[in-house]
């Protein structure tokens, strides 16, 4: 388990259930974290195409970023399929 995930789990399991991202991530990691939170908030299962257009025009993304984003969209697809079946 990575150190970041381990610390995150410890925060979830603590009595306070309080996670301070600044204690877990470096300044450069926080920038990446904030970027991805903005990206994820730009897309819903019902606004994928428009969300992708907005993301494409708003963020600089490398190949790895694009793979992560497409994985997130696949996640939506699978969840919607599961909801329709259930």
PDB file of N, CA, C and O in Angstrom:
ATOM      1  N   UNK A   1       0.851  -1.178   0.000  1.00  0.00           N
ATOM      2  CA  UNK A   1       0.000   0.000   0.000  1.00  0.00           C
ATOM      3  C   UNK A   1       0.896   1.241   0.000  1.00  0.00           C
ATOM      4  O   UNK A   1       1.890   1.281   0.708  1.00  0.00           O
ATOM      5  N   UNK A   2       0.522   2.218  -0.795  1.00  0.00           N
ATOM      6  CA  UNK A   2       1.349   3.421  -0.854  1.00  0.00           C
ATOM      7  C   UNK A   2       1.193   4.247   0.417  1.00  0.00           C
ATOM      8  O   UNK A   2       0.202   4.133   1.137  1.00  0.00           O
ATOM      9  N   UNK A   3       2.176   5.078   0.661  1.00  0.00           N
ATOM     10  CA  UNK A   3       2.155   5.913   1.862  1.00  0.00           C
ATOM     11  C   UNK A   3       0.970   6.872   1.855  1.00  0.00           C
ATOM     12  O   UNK A   3       0.351   7.112   2.884  1.00  0.00           O
ATOM     13  N   UNK A   4       0.662   7.420   0.692  1.00  0.00           N
ATOM     14  CA  UNK A   4      -0.446   8.379   0.602  1.00  0.00           C
ATOM     15  C   UNK A   4      -1.764   7.685   0.934  1.00  0.00           C
ATOM     16  O   UNK A   4      -2.550   8.180   1.738  1.00  0.00           O
ATOM     17  N   UNK A   5      -1.999   6.538   0.341  1.00  0.00           N
ATOM     18  CA  UNK A   5      -3.260   5.816   0.593  1.00  0.00           C
ATOM     19  C   UNK A   5      -3.324   5.367   2.047  1.00  0.00           C
ATOM     20  O   UNK A   5      -4.379   5.456   2.678  1.00  0.00           O
ATOM     21  N   UNK A   6      -2.197   4.901   2.579  1.00  0.00           N
ATOM     22  CA  UNK A   6      -2.178   4.465   3.982  1.00  0.00           C
ATOM     23  C   UNK A   6      -2.555   5.631   4.902  1.00  0.00           C
ATOM     24  O   UNK A   6      -3.379   5.469   5.801  1.00  0.00           O
ATOM     25  N   UNK A   7      -1.978   6.796   4.675  1.00  0.00           N
ATOM     26  CA  UNK A   7      -2.301   7.972   5.495  1.00  0.00           C
ATOM     27  C   UNK A   7      -3.760   8.387   5.312  1.00  0.00           C
ATOM     28  O   UNK A   7      -4.420   8.801   6.262  1.00  0.00           O
ATOM     29  N   UNK A   8      -4.263   8.268   4.088  1.00  0.00           N
ATOM     30  CA  UNK A   8      -5.651   8.617   3.811  1.00  0.00           C
ATOM     31  C   UNK A   8      -6.595   7.685   4.573  1.00  0.00           C
ATOM     32  O   UNK A   8      -7.555   8.132   5.198  1.00  0.00           O
ATOM     33  N   UNK A   9      -6.301   6.398   4.547  1.00  0.00           N
ATOM     34  CA  UNK A   9      -7.114   5.424   5.282  1.00  0.00           C
ATOM     35  C   UNK A   9      -7.054   5.692   6.778  1.00  0.00           C
ATOM     36  O   UNK A   9      -8.073   5.626   7.471  1.00  0.00           O
ATOM     37  N   UNK A  10      -5.878   6.005   7.281  1.00  0.00           N
ATOM     38  CA  UNK A  10      -5.749   6.326   8.707  1.00  0.00           C
ATOM     39  C   UNK A  10      -6.636   7.505   9.075  1.00  0.00           C
ATOM     40  O   UNK A  10      -7.256   7.522  10.136  1.00  0.00           O
ATOM     41  N   UNK A  11      -6.693   8.512   8.192  1.00  0.00           N
ATOM     42  CA  UNK A  11      -7.557   9.665   8.440  1.00  0.00           C
ATOM     43  C   UNK A  11      -9.020   9.298   8.448  1.00  0.00           C
ATOM     44  O   UNK A  11      -9.805   9.786   9.267  1.00  0.00           O
ATOM     45  N   UNK A  12      -9.409   8.414   7.535  1.00  0.00           N
ATOM     46  CA  UNK A  12     -10.803   7.961   7.479  1.00  0.00           C
ATOM     47  C   UNK A  12     -11.160   7.177   8.737  1.00  0.00           C
ATOM     48  O   UNK A  12     -12.258   7.305   9.275  1.00  0.00           O
ATOM     49  N   UNK A  13     -10.231   6.350   9.190  1.00  0.00           N
ATOM     50  CA  UNK A  13     -10.503   5.478  10.331  1.00  0.00           C
ATOM     51  C   UNK A  13     -10.351   6.175  11.676  1.00  0.00           C
ATOM     52  O   UNK A  13     -10.758   5.629  12.697  1.00  0.00           O
ATOM     53  N   UNK A  14      -9.792   7.371  11.694  1.00  0.00           N
ATOM     54  CA  UNK A  14      -9.604   8.059  12.967  1.00  0.00           C
ATOM     55  C   UNK A  14     -10.955   8.479  13.545  1.00  0.00           C
ATOM     56  O   UNK A  14     -11.951   8.586  12.828  1.00  0.00           O
ATOM     57  N   UNK A  15     -10.975   8.720  14.845  1.00  0.00           N
ATOM     58  CA  UNK A  15     -12.207   9.140  15.510  1.00  0.00           C
ATOM     59  C   UNK A  15     -12.722  10.456  14.946  1.00  0.00           C
ATOM     60  O   UNK A  15     -13.925  10.695  14.900  1.00  0.00           O
ATOM     61  N   UNK A  16     -11.806  11.306  14.518  1.00  0.00           N
ATOM     62  CA  UNK A  16     -12.197  12.614  13.990  1.00  0.00           C
ATOM     63  C   UNK A  16     -12.679  12.521  12.547  1.00  0.00           C
ATOM     64  O   UNK A  16     -13.369  13.410  12.065  1.00  0.00           O
ATOM     65  N   UNK A  17     -12.318  11.436  11.849  1.00  0.00           N
ATOM     66  CA  UNK A  17     -12.652  11.254  10.436  1.00  0.00           C
ATOM     67  C   UNK A  17     -12.298  12.518   9.649  1.00  0.00           C
ATOM     68  O   UNK A  17     -13.075  13.023   8.845  1.00  0.00           O
ATOM     69  N   UNK A  18     -11.109  13.035   9.915  1.00  0.00           N
ATOM     70  CA  UNK A  18     -10.663  14.281   9.315  1.00  0.00           C
ATOM     71  C   UNK A  18      -9.367  14.031   8.549  1.00  0.00           C
ATOM     72  O   UNK A  18      -8.402  13.543   9.114  1.00  0.00           O
ATOM     73  N   UNK A  19      -9.379  14.383   7.294  1.00  0.00           N
ATOM     74  CA  UNK A  19      -8.201  14.183   6.457  1.00  0.00           C
ATOM     75  C   UNK A  19      -7.712  15.540   5.981  1.00  0.00           C
ATOM     76  O   UNK A  19      -8.435  16.265   5.310  1.00  0.00           O
ATOM     77  N   UNK A  20      -6.487  15.868   6.357  1.00  0.00           N
ATOM     78  CA  UNK A  20      -5.879  17.107   5.898  1.00  0.00           C
ATOM     79  C   UNK A  20      -4.948  16.773   4.743  1.00  0.00           C
ATOM     80  O   UNK A  20      -3.867  16.221   4.942  1.00  0.00           O
ATOM     81  N   UNK A  21      -5.386  17.094   3.549  1.00  0.00           N
ATOM     82  CA  UNK A  21      -4.625  16.771   2.338  1.00  0.00           C
ATOM     83  C   UNK A  21      -3.227  17.387   2.399  1.00  0.00           C
ATOM     84  O   UNK A  21      -2.268  16.794   1.918  1.00  0.00           O
ATOM     85  N   UNK A  22      -3.097  18.535   3.027  1.00  0.00           N
ATOM     86  CA  UNK A  22      -1.799  19.201   3.106  1.00  0.00           C
ATOM     87  C   UNK A  22      -0.794  18.415   3.935  1.00  0.00           C
ATOM     88  O   UNK A  22       0.405  18.594   3.783  1.00  0.00           O
ATOM     89  N   UNK A  23      -1.272  17.552   4.813  1.00  0.00           N
ATOM     90  CA  UNK A  23      -0.374  16.708   5.604  1.00  0.00           C
ATOM     91  C   UNK A  23       0.031  15.440   4.847  1.00  0.00           C
ATOM     92  O   UNK A  23       1.008  14.806   5.201  1.00  0.00           O
ATOM     93  N   UNK A  24      -0.737  15.090   3.844  1.00  0.00           N
ATOM     94  CA  UNK A  24      -0.492  13.859   3.097  1.00  0.00           C
ATOM     95  C   UNK A  24       0.304  14.123   1.825  1.00  0.00           C
ATOM     96  O   UNK A  24       1.155  13.315   1.449  1.00  0.00           O
ATOM     97  N   UNK A  25       0.040  15.242   1.161  1.00  0.00           N
ATOM     98  CA  UNK A  25       0.618  15.516  -0.151  1.00  0.00           C
ATOM     99  C   UNK A  25       1.630  16.653  -0.117  1.00  0.00           C
ATOM    100  O   UNK A  25       1.498  17.585   0.674  1.00  0.00           O
ATOM    101  N   UNK A  26       2.581  16.584  -1.019  1.00  0.00           N
ATOM    102  CA  UNK A  26       3.521  17.691  -1.200  1.00  0.00           C
ATOM    103  C   UNK A  26       2.810  18.807  -1.958  1.00  0.00           C
ATOM    104  O   UNK A  26       1.707  18.615  -2.492  1.00  0.00           O
ATOM    105  N   UNK A  27       3.427  19.977  -2.027  1.00  0.00           N
ATOM    106  CA  UNK A  27       2.823  21.097  -2.747  1.00  0.00           C
ATOM    107  C   UNK A  27       2.557  20.760  -4.214  1.00  0.00           C
ATOM    108  O   UNK A  27       1.500  21.087  -4.751  1.00  0.00           O
ATOM    109  N   UNK A  28       3.490  20.068  -4.864  1.00  0.00           N
ATOM    110  CA  UNK A  28       3.280  19.709  -6.271  1.00  0.00           C
ATOM    111  C   UNK A  28       2.173  18.662  -6.406  1.00  0.00           C
ATOM    112  O   UNK A  28       1.392  18.697  -7.361  1.00  0.00           O
ATOM    113  N   UNK A  29       2.085  17.745  -5.434  1.00  0.00           N
ATOM    114  CA  UNK A  29       1.010  16.756  -5.459  1.00  0.00           C
ATOM    115  C   UNK A  29      -0.352  17.414  -5.244  1.00  0.00           C
ATOM    116  O   UNK A  29      -1.351  16.993  -5.820  1.00  0.00           O
ATOM    117  N   UNK A  30      -0.396  18.425  -4.415  1.00  0.00           N
ATOM    118  CA  UNK A  30      -1.648  19.145  -4.169  1.00  0.00           C
ATOM    119  C   UNK A  30      -2.148  19.784  -5.457  1.00  0.00           C
ATOM    120  O   UNK A  30      -3.347  19.761  -5.752  1.00  0.00           O
ATOM    121  N   UNK A  31      -1.245  20.323  -6.263  1.00  0.00           N
ATOM    122  CA  UNK A  31      -1.651  20.906  -7.544  1.00  0.00           C
ATOM    123  C   UNK A  31      -2.271  19.853  -8.451  1.00  0.00           C
ATOM    124  O   UNK A  31      -3.282  20.097  -9.106  1.00  0.00           O
ATOM    125  N   UNK A  32      -1.676  18.671  -8.487  1.00  0.00           N
ATOM    126  CA  UNK A  32      -2.222  17.571  -9.292  1.00  0.00           C
ATOM    127  C   UNK A  32      -3.586  17.151  -8.737  1.00  0.00           C
ATOM    128  O   UNK A  32      -4.544  16.963  -9.492  1.00  0.00           O
ATOM    129  N   UNK A  33      -3.689  17.035  -7.431  1.00  0.00           N
ATOM    130  CA  UNK A  33      -4.941  16.679  -6.762  1.00  0.00           C
ATOM    131  C   UNK A  33      -6.045  17.678  -7.127  1.00  0.00           C
ATOM    132  O   UNK A  33      -7.145  17.285  -7.528  1.00  0.00           O
ATOM    133  N   UNK A  34      -5.743  18.945  -7.012  1.00  0.00           N
ATOM    134  CA  UNK A  34      -6.730  19.982  -7.316  1.00  0.00           C
ATOM    135  C   UNK A  34      -7.129  19.964  -8.787  1.00  0.00           C
ATOM    136  O   UNK A  34      -8.303  20.159  -9.121  1.00  0.00           O
ATOM    137  N   UNK A  35      -6.172  19.721  -9.666  1.00  0.00           N
ATOM    138  CA  UNK A  35      -6.465  19.611 -11.102  1.00  0.00           C
ATOM    139  C   UNK A  35      -7.476  18.502 -11.344  1.00  0.00           C
ATOM    140  O   UNK A  35      -8.474  18.697 -12.043  1.00  0.00           O
ATOM    141  N   UNK A  36      -7.232  17.332 -10.749  1.00  0.00           N
ATOM    142  CA  UNK A  36      -8.117  16.198 -10.989  1.00  0.00           C
ATOM    143  C   UNK A  36      -9.477  16.383 -10.348  1.00  0.00           C
ATOM    144  O   UNK A  36     -10.492  15.948 -10.899  1.00  0.00           O
ATOM    145  N   UNK A  37      -9.551  17.040  -9.218  1.00  0.00           N
ATOM    146  CA  UNK A  37     -10.857  17.336  -8.620  1.00  0.00           C
ATOM    147  C   UNK A  37     -11.649  18.231  -9.573  1.00  0.00           C
ATOM    148  O   UNK A  37     -12.837  17.989  -9.821  1.00  0.00           O
ATOM    149  N   UNK A  38     -10.995  19.241 -10.148  1.00  0.00           N
ATOM    150  CA  UNK A  38     -11.676  20.107 -11.120  1.00  0.00           C
ATOM    151  C   UNK A  38     -12.114  19.310 -12.347  1.00  0.00           C
ATOM    152  O   UNK A  38     -13.229  19.495 -12.847  1.00  0.00           O
ATOM    153  N   UNK A  39     -11.247  18.450 -12.830  1.00  0.00           N
ATOM    154  CA  UNK A  39     -11.585  17.635 -14.006  1.00  0.00           C
ATOM    155  C   UNK A  39     -12.777  16.734 -13.693  1.00  0.00           C
ATOM    156  O   UNK A  39     -13.741  16.676 -14.462  1.00  0.00           O
ATOM    157  N   UNK A  40     -12.741  16.033 -12.579  1.00  0.00           N
ATOM    158  CA  UNK A  40     -13.834  15.132 -12.232  1.00  0.00           C
ATOM    159  C   UNK A  40     -15.144  15.889 -12.039  1.00  0.00           C
ATOM    160  O   UNK A  40     -16.216  15.379 -12.359  1.00  0.00           O
ATOM    161  N   UNK A  41     -15.066  17.092 -11.522  1.00  0.00           N
ATOM    162  CA  UNK A  41     -16.271  17.894 -11.348  1.00  0.00           C
ATOM    163  C   UNK A  41     -16.806  18.448 -12.670  1.00  0.00           C
ATOM    164  O   UNK A  41     -17.937  18.931 -12.724  1.00  0.00           O
ATOM    165  N   UNK A  42     -16.021  18.373 -13.718  1.00  0.00           N
ATOM    166  CA  UNK A  42     -16.440  18.871 -15.030  1.00  0.00           C
ATOM    167  C   UNK A  42     -17.288  17.862 -15.796  1.00  0.00           C
ATOM    168  O   UNK A  42     -17.853  18.186 -16.830  1.00  0.00           O
ATOM    169  N   UNK A  43     -17.351  16.631 -15.299  1.00  0.00           N
ATOM    170  CA  UNK A  43     -18.043  15.563 -16.020  1.00  0.00           C
ATOM    171  C   UNK A  43     -19.064  14.894 -15.108  1.00  0.00           C
ATOM    172  O   UNK A  43     -18.773  14.596 -13.958  1.00  0.00           O
ATOM    173  N   UNK A  44     -20.230  14.677 -15.665  1.00  0.00           N
ATOM    174  CA  UNK A  44     -21.226  13.820 -15.030  1.00  0.00           C
ATOM    175  C   UNK A  44     -21.597  12.764 -16.066  1.00  0.00           C
ATOM    176  O   UNK A  44     -21.276  12.928 -17.253  1.00  0.00           O
ATOM    177  N   UNK A  45     -22.285  11.717 -15.664  1.00  0.00           N
ATOM    178  CA  UNK A  45     -22.667  10.707 -16.657  1.00  0.00           C
ATOM    179  C   UNK A  45     -23.537  11.280 -17.785  1.00  0.00           C
ATOM    180  O   UNK A  45     -23.629  10.708 -18.849  1.00  0.00           O
ATOM    181  N   UNK A  46     -24.142  12.438 -17.541  1.00  0.00           N
ATOM    182  CA  UNK A  46     -25.053  13.023 -18.522  1.00  0.00           C
ATOM    183  C   UNK A  46     -24.419  14.151 -19.329  1.00  0.00           C
ATOM    184  O   UNK A  46     -25.051  14.687 -20.237  1.00  0.00           O
ATOM    185  N   UNK A  47     -23.175  14.517 -18.981  1.00  0.00           N
ATOM    186  CA  UNK A  47     -22.516  15.625 -19.683  1.00  0.00           C
ATOM    187  C   UNK A  47     -21.115  15.242 -20.157  1.00  0.00           C
ATOM    188  O   UNK A  47     -20.222  16.081 -20.197  1.00  0.00           O
ATOM    189  N   UNK A  48     -20.942  14.005 -20.522  1.00  0.00           N
ATOM    190  CA  UNK A  48     -19.599  13.525 -20.857  1.00  0.00           C
ATOM    191  C   UNK A  48     -19.013  14.285 -22.043  1.00  0.00           C
ATOM    192  O   UNK A  48     -17.899  14.796 -21.967  1.00  0.00           O
ATOM    193  N   UNK A  49     -19.750  14.380 -23.138  1.00  0.00           N
ATOM    194  CA  UNK A  49     -19.207  15.029 -24.336  1.00  0.00           C
ATOM    195  C   UNK A  49     -18.874  16.499 -24.072  1.00  0.00           C
ATOM    196  O   UNK A  49     -17.768  16.948 -24.380  1.00  0.00           O
ATOM    197  N   UNK A  50     -19.800  17.237 -23.483  1.00  0.00           N
ATOM    198  CA  UNK A  50     -19.540  18.648 -23.180  1.00  0.00           C
ATOM    199  C   UNK A  50     -18.438  18.804 -22.146  1.00  0.00           C
ATOM    200  O   UNK A  50     -17.608  19.710 -22.222  1.00  0.00           O
ATOM    201  N   UNK A  51     -18.413  17.900 -21.159  1.00  0.00           N
ATOM    202  CA  UNK A  51     -17.368  17.941 -20.150  1.00  0.00           C
ATOM    203  C   UNK A  51     -15.996  17.709 -20.746  1.00  0.00           C
ATOM    204  O   UNK A  51     -15.027  18.392 -20.404  1.00  0.00           O
ATOM    205  N   UNK A  52     -15.903  16.750 -21.671  1.00  0.00           N
ATOM    206  CA  UNK A  52     -14.621  16.482 -22.335  1.00  0.00           C
ATOM    207  C   UNK A  52     -14.157  17.685 -23.156  1.00  0.00           C
ATOM    208  O   UNK A  52     -12.969  18.010 -23.170  1.00  0.00           O
ATOM    209  N   UNK A  53     -15.089  18.336 -23.818  1.00  0.00           N
ATOM    210  CA  UNK A  53     -14.730  19.535 -24.592  1.00  0.00           C
ATOM    211  C   UNK A  53     -14.198  20.629 -23.670  1.00  0.00           C
ATOM    212  O   UNK A  53     -13.209  21.289 -23.980  1.00  0.00           O
ATOM    213  N   UNK A  54     -14.861  20.812 -22.528  1.00  0.00           N
ATOM    214  CA  UNK A  54     -14.410  21.809 -21.559  1.00  0.00           C
ATOM    215  C   UNK A  54     -13.034  21.465 -21.012  1.00  0.00           C
ATOM    216  O   UNK A  54     -12.143  22.322 -20.938  1.00  0.00           O
ATOM    217  N   UNK A  55     -12.833  20.215 -20.662  1.00  0.00           N
ATOM    218  CA  UNK A  55     -11.542  19.770 -20.135  1.00  0.00           C
ATOM    219  C   UNK A  55     -10.448  19.950 -21.170  1.00  0.00           C
ATOM    220  O   UNK A  55      -9.361  20.449 -20.872  1.00  0.00           O
ATOM    221  N   UNK A  56     -10.739  19.572 -22.408  1.00  0.00           N
ATOM    222  CA  UNK A  56      -9.752  19.694 -23.484  1.00  0.00           C
ATOM    223  C   UNK A  56      -9.322  21.138 -23.704  1.00  0.00           C
ATOM    224  O   UNK A  56      -8.157  21.410 -23.971  1.00  0.00           O
ATOM    225  N   UNK A  57     -10.253  22.062 -23.532  1.00  0.00           N
ATOM    226  CA  UNK A  57      -9.915  23.470 -23.749  1.00  0.00           C
ATOM    227  C   UNK A  57      -9.340  24.145 -22.504  1.00  0.00           C
ATOM    228  O   UNK A  57      -8.774  25.229 -22.593  1.00  0.00           O
ATOM    229  N   UNK A  58      -9.460  23.496 -21.351  1.00  0.00           N
ATOM    230  CA  UNK A  58      -9.063  24.140 -20.088  1.00  0.00           C
ATOM    231  C   UNK A  58      -7.792  23.589 -19.452  1.00  0.00           C
ATOM    232  O   UNK A  58      -7.175  24.269 -18.640  1.00  0.00           O
ATOM    233  N   UNK A  59      -7.427  22.360 -19.782  1.00  0.00           N
ATOM    234  CA  UNK A  59      -6.315  21.709 -19.104  1.00  0.00           C
ATOM    235  C   UNK A  59      -5.296  21.185 -20.096  1.00  0.00           C
ATOM    236  O   UNK A  59      -5.651  20.718 -21.172  1.00  0.00           O
ATOM    237  N   UNK A  60      -4.034  21.236 -19.696  1.00  0.00           N
ATOM    238  CA  UNK A  60      -2.976  20.585 -20.454  1.00  0.00           C
ATOM    239  C   UNK A  60      -2.850  19.176 -19.901  1.00  0.00           C
ATOM    240  O   UNK A  60      -2.665  18.986 -18.700  1.00  0.00           O
ATOM    241  N   UNK A  61      -2.976  18.211 -20.792  1.00  0.00           N
ATOM    242  CA  UNK A  61      -2.956  16.827 -20.344  1.00  0.00           C
ATOM    243  C   UNK A  61      -1.947  16.033 -21.147  1.00  0.00           C
ATOM    244  O   UNK A  61      -1.832  16.202 -22.354  1.00  0.00           O
ATOM    245  N   UNK A  62      -1.222  15.179 -20.449  1.00  0.00           N
ATOM    246  CA  UNK A  62      -0.328  14.241 -21.100  1.00  0.00           C
ATOM    247  C   UNK A  62      -1.074  12.957 -21.407  1.00  0.00           C
ATOM    248  O   UNK A  62      -2.255  12.800 -21.074  1.00  0.00           O
ATOM    249  N   UNK A  63      -0.375  12.034 -22.030  1.00  0.00           N
ATOM    250  CA  UNK A  63      -0.994  10.764 -22.395  1.00  0.00           C
ATOM    251  C   UNK A  63      -1.533  10.030 -21.169  1.00  0.00           C
ATOM    252  O   UNK A  63      -2.642   9.498 -21.189  1.00  0.00           O
ATOM    253  N   UNK A  64      -0.767  10.007 -20.090  1.00  0.00           N
ATOM    254  CA  UNK A  64      -1.218   9.322 -18.867  1.00  0.00           C
ATOM    255  C   UNK A  64      -2.484   9.965 -18.322  1.00  0.00           C
ATOM    256  O   UNK A  64      -3.412   9.276 -17.886  1.00  0.00           O
ATOM    257  N   UNK A  65      -2.546  11.295 -18.336  1.00  0.00           N
ATOM    258  CA  UNK A  65      -3.754  11.998 -17.900  1.00  0.00           C
ATOM    259  C   UNK A  65      -4.956  11.577 -18.731  1.00  0.00           C
ATOM    260  O   UNK A  65      -6.051  11.364 -18.204  1.00  0.00           O
ATOM    261  N   UNK A  66      -4.755  11.476 -20.037  1.00  0.00           N
ATOM    262  CA  UNK A  66      -5.850  11.105 -20.926  1.00  0.00           C
ATOM    263  C   UNK A  66      -6.325   9.676 -20.640  1.00  0.00           C
ATOM    264  O   UNK A  66      -7.528   9.403 -20.662  1.00  0.00           O
ATOM    265  N   UNK A  67      -5.393   8.770 -20.359  1.00  0.00           N
ATOM    266  CA  UNK A  67      -5.767   7.394 -20.028  1.00  0.00           C
ATOM    267  C   UNK A  67      -6.577   7.375 -18.727  1.00  0.00           C
ATOM    268  O   UNK A  67      -7.600   6.684 -18.623  1.00  0.00           O
ATOM    269  N   UNK A  68      -6.156   8.138 -17.741  1.00  0.00           N
ATOM    270  CA  UNK A  68      -6.887   8.213 -16.474  1.00  0.00           C
ATOM    271  C   UNK A  68      -8.291   8.758 -16.707  1.00  0.00           C
ATOM    272  O   UNK A  68      -9.277   8.225 -16.181  1.00  0.00           O
ATOM    273  N   UNK A  69      -8.402   9.791 -17.513  1.00  0.00           N
ATOM    274  CA  UNK A  69      -9.701  10.393 -17.784  1.00  0.00           C
ATOM    275  C   UNK A  69     -10.630   9.420 -18.508  1.00  0.00           C
ATOM    276  O   UNK A  69     -11.804   9.282 -18.145  1.00  0.00           O
ATOM    277  N   UNK A  70     -10.114   8.735 -19.497  1.00  0.00           N
ATOM    278  CA  UNK A  70     -10.932   7.763 -20.211  1.00  0.00           C
ATOM    279  C   UNK A  70     -11.344   6.619 -19.268  1.00  0.00           C
ATOM    280  O   UNK A  70     -12.462   6.098 -19.353  1.00  0.00           O
ATOM    281  N   UNK A  71     -10.481   6.251 -18.345  1.00  0.00           N
ATOM    282  CA  UNK A  71     -10.830   5.229 -17.350  1.00  0.00           C
ATOM    283  C   UNK A  71     -11.988   5.700 -16.476  1.00  0.00           C
ATOM    284  O   UNK A  71     -12.895   4.928 -16.142  1.00  0.00           O
ATOM    285  N   UNK A  72     -11.965   6.975 -16.117  1.00  0.00           N
ATOM    286  CA  UNK A  72     -13.032   7.559 -15.305  1.00  0.00           C
ATOM    287  C   UNK A  72     -14.364   7.517 -16.067  1.00  0.00           C
ATOM    288  O   UNK A  72     -15.408   7.186 -15.506  1.00  0.00           O
ATOM    289  N   UNK A  73     -14.313   7.803 -17.350  1.00  0.00           N
ATOM    290  CA  UNK A  73     -15.519   7.761 -18.168  1.00  0.00           C
ATOM    291  C   UNK A  73     -16.032   6.321 -18.288  1.00  0.00           C
ATOM    292  O   UNK A  73     -17.234   6.070 -18.213  1.00  0.00           O
ATOM    293  N   UNK A  74     -15.135   5.371 -18.433  1.00  0.00           N
ATOM    294  CA  UNK A  74     -15.517   3.961 -18.469  1.00  0.00           C
ATOM    295  C   UNK A  74     -16.179   3.554 -17.153  1.00  0.00           C
ATOM    296  O   UNK A  74     -17.154   2.800 -17.137  1.00  0.00           O
ATOM    297  N   UNK A  75     -15.671   4.078 -16.050  1.00  0.00           N
ATOM    298  CA  UNK A  75     -16.262   3.838 -14.737  1.00  0.00           C
ATOM    299  C   UNK A  75     -17.720   4.296 -14.730  1.00  0.00           C
ATOM    300  O   UNK A  75     -18.601   3.576 -14.270  1.00  0.00           O
ATOM    301  N   UNK A  76     -17.989   5.502 -15.254  1.00  0.00           N
ATOM    302  CA  UNK A  76     -19.368   5.995 -15.349  1.00  0.00           C
ATOM    303  C   UNK A  76     -20.228   5.036 -16.167  1.00  0.00           C
ATOM    304  O   UNK A  76     -21.339   4.701 -15.781  1.00  0.00           O
ATOM    305  N   UNK A  77     -19.700   4.620 -17.308  1.00  0.00           N
ATOM    306  CA  UNK A  77     -20.439   3.719 -18.191  1.00  0.00           C
ATOM    307  C   UNK A  77     -20.819   2.429 -17.456  1.00  0.00           C
ATOM    308  O   UNK A  77     -21.958   1.975 -17.528  1.00  0.00           O
ATOM    309  N   UNK A  78     -19.867   1.861 -16.738  1.00  0.00           N
ATOM    310  CA  UNK A  78     -20.127   0.620 -16.010  1.00  0.00           C
ATOM    311  C   UNK A  78     -21.140   0.819 -14.886  1.00  0.00           C
ATOM    312  O   UNK A  78     -22.002  -0.027 -14.649  1.00  0.00           O
ATOM    313  N   UNK A  79     -21.028   1.930 -14.182  1.00  0.00           N
ATOM    314  CA  UNK A  79     -21.978   2.204 -13.083  1.00  0.00           C
ATOM    315  C   UNK A  79     -23.387   2.401 -13.617  1.00  0.00           C
ATOM    316  O   UNK A  79     -24.358   1.921 -13.029  1.00  0.00           O
ATOM    317  N   UNK A  80     -23.523   3.119 -14.739  1.00  0.00           N
ATOM    318  CA  UNK A  80     -24.849   3.322 -15.327  1.00  0.00           C
ATOM    319  C   UNK A  80     -25.447   2.006 -15.799  1.00  0.00           C
ATOM    320  O   UNK A  80     -26.641   1.741 -15.606  1.00  0.00           O
ATOM    321  N   UNK A  81     -24.622   1.160 -16.399  1.00  0.00           N
ATOM    322  CA  UNK A  81     -25.096  -0.147 -16.844  1.00  0.00           C
ATOM    323  C   UNK A  81     -25.564  -0.968 -15.657  1.00  0.00           C
ATOM    324  O   UNK A  81     -26.623  -1.613 -15.701  1.00  0.00           O
ATOM    325  N   UNK A  82     -24.795  -0.924 -14.571  1.00  0.00           N
ATOM    326  CA  UNK A  82     -25.154  -1.661 -13.366  1.00  0.00           C
ATOM    327  C   UNK A  82     -26.482  -1.147 -12.778  1.00  0.00           C
ATOM    328  O   UNK A  82     -27.331  -1.940 -12.366  1.00  0.00           O
ATOM    329  N   UNK A  83     -26.662   0.158 -12.783  1.00  0.00           N
ATOM    330  CA  UNK A  83     -27.907   0.727 -12.260  1.00  0.00           C
ATOM    331  C   UNK A  83     -29.107   0.329 -13.117  1.00  0.00           C
ATOM    332  O   UNK A  83     -30.188   0.041 -12.595  1.00  0.00           O
ATOM    333  N   UNK A  84     -28.919   0.314 -14.435  1.00  0.00           N
ATOM    334  CA  UNK A  84     -30.011  -0.087 -15.326  1.00  0.00           C
ATOM    335  C   UNK A  84     -30.385  -1.546 -15.127  1.00  0.00           C
ATOM    336  O   UNK A  84     -31.544  -1.910 -15.199  1.00  0.00           O
ATOM    337  N   UNK A  85     -29.378  -2.382 -14.889  1.00  0.00           N
ATOM    338  CA  UNK A  85     -29.631  -3.815 -14.685  1.00  0.00           C
ATOM    339  C   UNK A  85     -30.261  -4.102 -13.334  1.00  0.00           C
ATOM    340  O   UNK A  85     -31.003  -5.064 -13.182  1.00  0.00           O
ATOM    341  N   UNK A  86     -29.929  -3.275 -12.341  1.00  0.00           N
ATOM    342  CA  UNK A  86     -30.399  -3.505 -10.978  1.00  0.00           C
ATOM    343  C   UNK A  86     -31.716  -2.889 -10.738  1.00  0.00           C
ATOM    344  O   UNK A  86     -32.605  -3.241 -10.075  1.00  0.00           O
TER     345      UNK A  86
END
